[in-house]
Amino acid sequence: MSDIWQRSSNILLVIVIAAVLWMIFGAVKALIFFSAALLWMVFHHVRHLVALERWLQRSDHSPASIPAGFGAWDDVFAHLARYVRQHSQSQELLSLALERMRNVTSAMPDGIVILDEVDRIEWCNRVAEQHLGIHLSLDAGQQITYLVRQIPFVEYLAARQYSSPLILKQTRLKGLIISLQLVPYGYNQKLLISRDITRFEKIETMRRDFIANVSHELRTPLTVIGGFLETLSADDNVNTGFNKRALALMTEQTTRMQRLIEDLLILSRLENEQNKINEKAVDVVSLLHKILQDAESLSAGRHQIKLNIAAQDQLMGSEEELRSAFGNLISNAIRYTPDRGEISINWEKHNGQGLFFVQDSGIGIEAEHIPRLTERFYRIDSSRSRETGGTGLGLAIVKHVLNRHEARLEITSQVGKGSRFSIWFPAERLI
């Protein structure tokens, strides 16, 4: 405010002097003085404006490079120097923070890639360079799909469904398996995080191979033992009482172990990535009629089982795997539904999707157990599961079959009133 008054007082002083000269020397000399004063003021401002423009055009905008000023311009340049100094300090703090962030991300065991709104590489750390075969100095500004060209990654990026990670086997570095997760942030930017999971995948493969091998090796001796137990149980010479009861229990447990081995082998086949699904058109109606016969045999007349067909659509998939998934849901309904209970098997088309569901009037499931039902060997009541002959693997098998058929499982239940297990198949699989 003082600068404004100073500039105003200068102009007023010139006007006063010009008025005095007018009264003493006349109008001509007063106008000459007034014009000269105005010209000097114009020259003064133009000179400082030129100096300011030259400074703005320079690459060096440090406070020391700001030109010296005179009069009101001295204050202007002083304010400018203070602003530049504050800006330089802010830039230094930002640079330090950025450098610190880069050092932290470079030290992380995971790969980090920053992508812009059109998936171009803005920055990445060294781990990401190793995982994805890119080089920041050469590939900055390039589309990530130009460098990582594997079809699953391109589809993952295009789908924009980033809730779950993508497991990718790198072709450039044989044996390397990475997990990729995209995290949107800021304004249309994305963070691509890569993690080396080779060791965990090898451990998982060893676990699957171990289960498959052990299950395969146990199947033959169990079959032999089961055969001899059946023979002994049918022998009339075996004393009644304890021996008969012992043979019956051994036969029952051997049968249960055989079912467990078969389920473990089925899971191993489903988990094997090299075991590709053998797809063909599956006549769902015919398949459900066959499964209905098996269900009635298992129920032995203890339940009312109904088959409701509301669609004639066929499914693209593996008939063997679908029969296993449907059969597991139906057998569970039979096991956990009391005698004289009702079970309905349904096939219909809803909103363009295929819908198979099993509805029962059984004991029901408490809500906290539902999210874990598809875990292996997860049992709500272990004693109940043993009594009904369950292995604890049925719903895990269902989950793997549905994953291979791009389907999803929905479970709704109410304790004491029954449960409903629904399988939704995408419209693309309907024929």
XYZ file of C-alpha atoms in Angstrom:
431
model
C 0.000 0.000 0.000
C 2.943 2.322 0.761
C 4.290 1.730 -2.771
C 1.000 2.881 -4.258
C 1.055 6.060 -2.171
C 4.708 6.614 -3.117
C 3.949 6.270 -6.833
C 0.886 8.545 -6.465
C 2.909 11.164 -4.563
C 5.544 11.216 -7.330
C 2.912 11.948 -9.943
C 1.322 14.618 -7.734
C 4.754 16.211 -7.188
C 5.292 16.451 -10.961
C 1.861 18.023 -11.373
C 2.544 20.543 -8.577
C 5.921 21.541 -10.050
C 4.356 21.903 -13.484
C 1.647 24.176 -11.995
C 4.244 26.364 -10.267
C 6.275 26.652 -13.487
C 3.079 27.584 -15.326
C 2.483 30.460 -12.929
C 6.134 31.644 -13.031
C 7.345 30.944 -16.570
C 4.137 30.370 -18.465
C 2.300 27.444 -19.984
C 4.908 26.468 -22.602
C 7.755 25.816 -20.182
C 5.364 24.071 -17.779
C 4.187 21.718 -20.571
C 7.796 21.087 -21.633
C 8.708 20.102 -18.060
C 5.581 17.975 -17.671
C 6.225 16.150 -20.986
C 9.887 15.542 -20.090
C 8.858 14.133 -16.714
C 6.307 11.817 -18.312
C 8.864 10.655 -20.919
C 11.367 9.916 -18.185
C 8.762 7.894 -16.248
C 7.844 5.925 -19.401
C 11.514 5.262 -20.139
C 12.030 4.195 -16.516
C 9.187 1.644 -16.647
C 10.035 0.370 -20.140
C 13.661 -0.217 -19.115
C 12.572 -2.283 -16.125
C 9.985 -4.172 -18.179
C 12.668 -5.084 -20.743
C 14.934 -6.276 -17.905
C 12.061 -8.373 -16.507
C 11.309 -9.909 -19.919
C 14.970 -10.817 -20.447
C 15.061 -12.462 -17.026
C 11.912 -14.465 -17.810
C 13.482 -15.718 -21.039
C 16.587 -16.962 -19.249
C 16.955 -20.584 -18.154
C 18.425 -19.512 -14.829
C 15.618 -18.228 -12.606
C 17.594 -18.094 -9.383
C 17.025 -15.148 -6.979
C 20.563 -13.879 -7.660
C 19.825 -13.498 -11.363
C 16.910 -11.081 -10.812
C 17.884 -7.609 -12.143
C 18.273 -4.626 -9.825
C 15.450 -2.123 -9.741
C 14.997 1.530 -8.964
C 12.086 3.183 -7.237
C 8.877 1.202 -7.214
C 10.543 -1.495 -9.364
C 12.994 -2.205 -6.575
C 10.068 -3.386 -4.433
C 8.629 -5.388 -7.336
C 11.926 -7.210 -7.902
C 12.333 -7.750 -4.165
C 8.914 -9.443 -3.982
C 9.790 -11.498 -7.070
C 13.078 -12.596 -5.511
C 11.269 -13.664 -2.340
C 8.714 -15.645 -4.355
C 11.447 -17.347 -6.432
C 13.332 -18.202 -3.260
C 10.231 -19.799 -1.705
C 9.487 -21.638 -4.950
C 13.054 -22.955 -5.109
C 12.808 -24.201 -1.550
C 9.505 -25.956 -2.330
C 11.055 -27.514 -5.436
C 14.000 -28.762 -3.402
C 11.668 -30.311 -0.827
C 9.622 -31.965 -3.583
C 12.775 -33.248 -5.265
C 14.008 -34.672 -1.966
C 10.629 -36.331 -1.335
C 10.584 -37.748 -4.871
C 14.142 -39.012 -4.542
C 13.297 -40.578 -1.200
C 10.229 -42.269 -2.709
C 12.308 -43.612 -5.595
C 14.916 -44.935 -3.193
C 12.211 -46.639 -1.130
C 10.491 -48.196 -4.147
C 13.856 -49.252 -5.588
C 14.626 -51.069 -2.344
C 11.290 -52.905 -2.339
C 11.313 -56.615 -3.226
C 8.293 -56.044 -5.515
C 8.360 -54.444 -8.939
C 6.661 -51.050 -9.332
C 5.583 -49.522 -12.662
C 3.706 -46.203 -12.908
C 1.389 -46.057 -15.942
C -0.469 -43.033 -17.289
C -4.072 -42.904 -18.488
C -3.255 -44.694 -21.773
C -0.974 -47.321 -20.157
C 2.341 -45.696 -21.077
C 5.311 -46.237 -18.772
C 6.141 -43.170 -16.681
C 8.543 -44.770 -14.209
C 9.587 -48.166 -12.889
C 12.075 -49.601 -10.405
C 14.843 -52.106 -11.104
C 12.854 -55.091 -9.858
C 10.104 -54.330 -12.384
C 12.746 -54.112 -15.119
C 13.906 -57.617 -14.196
C 10.398 -59.052 -13.917
C 8.995 -57.567 -17.129
C 12.106 -57.221 -19.281
C 11.832 -53.433 -19.660
C 14.382 -50.600 -19.322
C 13.274 -47.231 -17.988
C 15.911 -45.242 -19.878
C 14.817 -46.792 -23.195
C 11.139 -47.557 -22.660
C 9.800 -44.513 -20.791
C 6.749 -43.244 -22.648
C 6.166 -46.590 -24.391
C 2.941 -48.566 -24.163
C 3.398 -51.363 -21.623
C 1.669 -53.820 -23.985
C 4.327 -53.159 -26.646
C 6.890 -54.640 -24.260
C 4.868 -57.201 -22.295
C 2.987 -58.858 -25.141
C 1.636 -61.992 -23.493
C -2.054 -62.353 -24.311
C -3.255 -62.919 -20.701
C -1.620 -59.637 -19.629
C -3.060 -57.686 -22.575
C -6.529 -59.067 -21.800
C -6.109 -58.318 -18.076
C -5.174 -54.713 -18.859
C -8.046 -54.274 -21.323
C -10.671 -55.845 -19.042
C -10.001 -53.253 -16.304
C -11.051 -55.748 -13.627
C -8.217 -55.308 -11.163
C -9.728 -56.864 -8.034
C -7.625 -60.029 -8.344
C -4.005 -60.467 -9.483
C -2.832 -62.109 -12.696
C -0.402 -65.029 -12.519
C 1.998 -64.840 -15.461
C 4.780 -67.145 -16.556
C 7.509 -65.054 -18.128
C 8.807 -66.285 -21.467
C 11.987 -64.171 -21.467
C 13.182 -65.567 -18.144
C 12.330 -69.247 -18.129
C 11.073 -70.539 -14.824
C 10.030 -67.104 -13.551
C 6.422 -66.857 -12.377
C 5.136 -63.446 -11.336
C 1.939 -62.107 -9.845
C 0.736 -58.828 -11.403
C -1.721 -56.496 -9.695
C -2.973 -53.181 -11.107
C -3.975 -50.476 -8.614
C -5.716 -47.342 -10.026
C -4.816 -44.070 -8.307
C -4.799 -40.333 -8.917
C -6.268 -39.091 -12.167
C -6.505 -42.104 -14.512
C -3.098 -43.371 -13.423
C -2.283 -46.938 -12.479
C 0.306 -48.655 -10.344
C 1.447 -52.031 -11.680
C 2.903 -54.193 -8.898
C 4.833 -57.349 -9.806
C 5.864 -60.039 -7.337
C 8.076 -63.069 -7.855
C 6.043 -66.089 -6.720
C 8.179 -68.756 -8.395
C 9.137 -70.352 -5.088
C 5.549 -70.462 -3.841
C 4.301 -71.927 -7.121
C 6.985 -74.629 -6.958
C 5.953 -75.462 -3.398
C 2.305 -75.600 -4.467
C 3.208 -77.824 -7.417
C 5.168 -80.133 -5.114
C 2.189 -80.260 -2.750
C -0.204 -81.154 -5.565
C 2.177 -83.764 -6.950
C 2.665 -85.256 -3.493
C -1.083 -85.537 -2.893
C -1.644 -87.002 -6.345
C 1.184 -89.526 -6.005
C 0.259 -90.584 -2.470
C -3.414 -90.877 -3.429
C -2.528 -92.956 -6.456
C -0.248 -95.240 -4.436
C -2.852 -95.722 -1.692
C -5.680 -96.536 -4.050
C -4.411 -100.012 -4.984
C -3.741 -101.350 -1.434
C -7.048 -99.911 -0.217
C -8.858 -101.657 -3.055
C -7.223 -104.938 -2.097
C -8.023 -104.476 1.604
C -11.599 -103.496 0.795
C -12.027 -106.584 -1.402
C -10.822 -108.956 1.315
C -12.991 -107.253 3.926
C -16.063 -107.692 1.737
C -15.186 -111.350 1.271
C -14.739 -111.890 4.993
C -17.945 -110.033 5.803
C -19.889 -112.328 3.462
C -18.367 -115.482 4.973
C -20.945 -117.366 7.021
C -18.189 -119.000 9.070
C -17.254 -115.683 10.722
C -18.581 -115.623 14.262
C -21.393 -113.209 14.870
C -20.936 -110.468 17.413
C -17.602 -108.754 17.775
C -15.976 -110.124 14.587
C -18.923 -109.181 12.423
C -19.038 -105.690 13.955
C -15.277 -105.230 13.513
C -15.432 -106.290 9.878
C -18.362 -103.953 9.237
C -16.503 -100.978 10.771
C -13.305 -101.769 8.846
C -15.260 -102.077 5.609
C -17.019 -98.772 6.273
C -13.770 -96.922 7.009
C -12.013 -98.502 4.028
C -14.842 -97.348 1.772
C -14.580 -93.865 3.250
C -10.820 -93.793 2.637
C -11.392 -94.936 -0.948
C -13.841 -92.061 -1.473
C -11.318 -89.650 0.033
C -8.561 -90.936 -2.273
C -10.840 -90.599 -5.309
C -11.750 -87.023 -4.362
C -8.069 -86.119 -3.861
C -7.236 -87.523 -7.291
C -10.108 -85.563 -8.849
C -8.826 -82.357 -7.203
C -5.301 -83.031 -8.448
C -6.558 -83.441 -12.004
C -8.609 -80.249 -11.781
C -5.668 -78.256 -10.372
C -3.245 -79.466 -13.018
C -2.847 -76.566 -15.450
C -1.721 -78.923 -18.200
C -4.972 -80.864 -17.871
C -6.972 -78.729 -20.283
C -10.740 -78.977 -20.210
C -12.158 -81.192 -22.938
C -15.146 -79.115 -24.011
C -18.130 -80.285 -25.974
C -21.862 -79.639 -26.059
C -23.376 -81.164 -22.905
C -27.055 -82.115 -22.899
C -27.901 -80.781 -19.452
C -31.426 -82.219 -19.414
C -30.214 -85.749 -20.156
C -27.380 -85.370 -17.642
C -29.763 -84.268 -14.882
C -32.038 -87.243 -15.486
C -29.047 -89.557 -14.983
C -28.028 -87.668 -11.829
C -31.632 -87.915 -10.566
C -31.415 -91.698 -10.704
C -28.189 -91.626 -8.669
C -29.802 -89.262 -6.155
C -32.856 -91.491 -5.718
C -30.576 -94.477 -5.188
C -28.553 -92.583 -2.561
C -31.702 -91.328 -0.817
C -33.279 -94.811 -0.831
C -36.752 -93.315 -0.654
C -36.050 -91.204 2.437
C -36.617 -87.873 0.623
C -38.935 -86.309 -1.922
C -36.690 -85.417 -4.860
C -38.056 -83.357 -7.750
C -36.454 -82.408 -11.052
C -37.647 -79.121 -12.584
C -36.544 -78.388 -16.154
C -37.408 -74.878 -17.400
C -34.837 -74.640 -20.222
C -33.567 -76.888 -22.976
C -30.255 -75.090 -23.453
C -27.065 -77.119 -23.650
C -23.714 -76.155 -22.124
C -20.226 -76.054 -23.562
C -18.037 -77.888 -21.074
C -16.868 -81.219 -19.720
C -19.746 -83.580 -19.036
C -17.678 -85.574 -16.555
C -16.719 -82.497 -14.537
C -20.225 -81.027 -14.623
C -21.671 -84.334 -13.469
C -19.194 -84.305 -10.577
C -20.111 -80.731 -9.582
C -23.902 -81.258 -9.857
C -23.660 -84.628 -8.129
C -21.703 -83.213 -5.193
C -24.296 -80.497 -4.561
C -27.159 -82.997 -4.756
C -25.451 -85.587 -2.527
C -24.751 -82.856 0.060
C -28.428 -81.909 0.020
C -29.388 -85.546 0.621
C -26.868 -85.975 3.448
C -27.932 -82.852 5.320
C -31.694 -83.105 4.811
C -33.636 -85.117 7.380
C -35.863 -88.001 6.323
C -39.076 -87.011 4.517
C -37.455 -83.715 3.583
C -37.815 -82.114 0.134
C -35.031 -81.602 -2.433
C -35.507 -79.909 -5.803
C -33.048 -80.017 -8.723
C -33.536 -77.141 -11.152
C -32.242 -76.042 -14.556
C -33.416 -72.778 -16.088
C -32.325 -69.729 -18.048
C -32.301 -66.394 -16.243
C -31.288 -63.053 -17.806
C -29.464 -64.895 -20.574
C -27.399 -66.989 -18.132
C -27.701 -70.672 -17.358
C -28.828 -71.368 -13.800
C -28.561 -74.720 -12.035
C -29.584 -74.844 -8.393
C -30.375 -77.357 -5.681
C -32.921 -76.371 -3.044
C -33.389 -78.458 0.113
C -35.370 -78.307 3.351
C -32.420 -79.455 5.426
C -30.748 -78.272 8.607
C -29.393 -75.072 7.010
C -26.046 -73.329 7.437
C -25.135 -70.445 9.721
C -24.048 -67.301 7.846
C -20.495 -67.202 9.250
C -19.704 -70.616 7.753
C -20.844 -69.898 4.186
C -17.695 -68.042 2.939
C -15.478 -71.002 3.945
C -17.586 -73.888 2.650
C -15.459 -74.380 -0.483
C -12.228 -74.747 1.511
C -10.739 -78.237 1.626
C -11.742 -80.311 4.626
C -13.712 -77.428 6.120
C -16.552 -78.905 8.132
C -19.247 -77.148 10.124
C -19.746 -80.270 12.235
C -17.015 -82.911 11.896
C -19.014 -85.646 13.613
C -22.014 -84.973 11.362
C -19.769 -85.146 8.283
C -18.329 -88.506 9.337
C -21.777 -89.902 10.005
C -22.993 -88.928 6.548
C -19.878 -90.252 4.799
C -18.593 -86.892 3.543
C -14.911 -86.346 2.729
C -14.850 -82.564 3.151
C -13.692 -82.122 -0.459
C -16.979 -82.047 -2.356
C -17.457 -78.273 -2.473
C -13.735 -77.738 -3.168
C -14.198 -79.932 -6.251
C -17.288 -77.929 -7.207
C -15.301 -74.677 -6.917
C -12.515 -75.920 -9.207
C -14.987 -77.260 -11.790
C -16.819 -73.920 -11.862
C -13.544 -71.990 -12.269
C -12.740 -74.118 -15.308
C -16.199 -73.398 -16.718
C -16.141 -69.631 -15.932
C -19.134 -70.145 -13.652
C -19.816 -68.915 -10.129
C -21.379 -70.427 -7.032
C -23.946 -68.683 -4.832
C -24.995 -70.102 -1.460
C -28.008 -68.938 0.517
C -29.213 -70.675 3.636
C -31.367 -70.293 6.723
C -30.822 -72.415 9.786
C -33.640 -74.913 10.252
C -35.274 -74.091 6.902
C -32.819 -75.311 4.287
C -30.213 -74.179 1.784
C -29.912 -73.270 -1.860
C -26.749 -73.853 -3.894
C -26.856 -72.029 -7.252
C -24.453 -72.250 -10.183
C -24.517 -69.411 -12.720
C -23.074 -70.127 -16.170
C -22.188 -67.225 -18.502
C -24.382 -66.713 -21.560
C -21.405 -67.513 -23.830
C -21.491 -71.147 -22.695
C -25.141 -71.708 -23.541
C -26.003 -73.352 -26.836
